[in-house]
Short mmCIF file of C-alpha atoms in Angstrom, two decimals:
data_model
loop_
_atom_site.label_atom_id
_atom_site.label_comp_id
_atom_site.label_asym_id
_atom_site.label_seq_id
_atom_site.Cartn_x
_atom_site.Cartn_y
_atom_site.Cartn_z
CA MET A 1 11.37 -22.34 26.94
CA ASP A 2 8.89 -23.84 28.46
CA HIS A 3 6.79 -22.70 31.24
CA CYS A 4 5.15 -24.77 33.71
CA ALA A 5 2.41 -22.47 34.89
CA ASP A 6 2.08 -19.33 32.08
CA ARG A 7 -0.24 -17.04 33.37
CA GLY A 8 -0.36 -14.83 30.73
CA GLY A 9 3.47 -13.42 30.51
CA ARG A 10 3.50 -9.61 30.73
CA LEU A 11 6.74 -7.59 31.01
CA VAL A 12 7.06 -4.83 34.10
CA VAL A 13 9.20 -2.14 33.38
CA CYS A 14 9.66 0.49 36.55
CA ARG A 15 11.36 3.85 35.38
CA ASN A 16 11.38 5.39 38.42
CA ASP A 17 14.06 2.61 40.59
CA PHE A 18 14.79 1.22 37.23
CA HIS A 19 13.78 -2.74 37.00
CA VAL A 20 12.33 -5.39 34.82
CA ARG A 21 10.31 -7.87 35.71
CA TRP A 22 9.13 -10.89 32.93
CA PHE A 23 6.93 -13.40 33.82
CA ASP A 24 6.56 -11.98 37.20
CA ASP A 25 3.98 -13.99 38.12
CA GLY A 26 5.14 -17.70 36.46
CA VAL A 27 6.54 -21.16 37.00
CA LEU A 28 9.84 -22.57 35.58
CA ASN A 29 11.24 -25.43 36.34
CA VAL A 30 14.80 -25.05 34.89
CA SER A 31 15.90 -28.88 35.15
CA VAL A 32 13.82 -28.97 32.20
CA ASN A 33 14.57 -26.49 30.46
CA CYS A 34 18.69 -26.75 30.90
CA ILE A 35 18.89 -30.41 30.54
CA ASP A 36 15.50 -32.38 30.10
CA ARG A 37 14.48 -31.42 26.90
CA HIS A 38 17.75 -32.05 25.08
CA LEU A 39 18.16 -35.60 26.36
CA ALA A 40 16.61 -37.44 23.25
CA SER A 41 18.60 -34.98 20.72
CA ARG A 42 21.60 -34.12 22.78
CA GLY A 43 22.14 -36.63 25.63
CA ASP A 44 25.91 -38.11 24.66
CA GLN A 45 27.04 -34.22 23.66
CA ILE A 46 29.15 -31.88 26.29
CA ALA A 47 26.08 -29.93 28.79
CA LEU A 48 28.91 -28.90 31.13
CA ILE A 49 32.31 -28.33 31.81
CA TRP A 50 33.04 -28.01 35.27
CA ASP A 51 36.02 -26.28 36.61
CA ALA A 52 37.85 -26.30 40.47
CA ASP A 53 39.43 -23.92 41.79
CA ASP A 54 42.84 -26.07 42.27
CA PRO A 55 44.05 -25.71 38.50
CA ALA A 56 45.72 -28.90 38.99
CA GLU A 57 42.51 -30.75 39.48
CA GLU A 58 41.25 -31.66 35.74
CA PRO A 59 37.75 -30.18 34.53
CA ARG A 60 35.18 -32.50 34.99
CA ARG A 61 32.79 -32.93 31.63
CA TYR A 62 28.83 -34.03 32.17
CA THR A 63 27.15 -35.08 29.09
CA TYR A 64 23.15 -34.55 28.59
CA ALA A 65 22.83 -37.78 29.90
CA ALA A 66 25.06 -37.67 33.07
CA LEU A 67 23.97 -34.46 34.03
CA HIS A 68 20.37 -35.75 33.99
CA GLU A 69 21.49 -38.98 36.02
CA GLU A 70 23.03 -36.87 38.85
CA VAL A 71 20.47 -34.40 39.28
CA CYS A 72 17.74 -37.04 39.54
CA ALA A 73 20.35 -38.91 42.22
CA SER A 74 20.06 -35.39 44.24
CA PRO A 75 17.74 -35.44 47.10
CA THR A 76 15.99 -32.63 46.31
CA CYS A 77 14.43 -34.65 43.34
#
């Protein structure tokens, strides 16, 4: 997993109200880790299968390359 800003990485465990935080001060780009890093070696492989709520609708299958195009076309890029 690649971190955009690795600030030392620490594991914090609080036993009083039990919660665990790992790299709580780091920055992570999910798109890079889930899509971009796989483009060169797995671009033509299925990355995501989307099932609609309607069982009559066919599932949509997205390769890493197609999913990358969809993400880059979104207004958040």
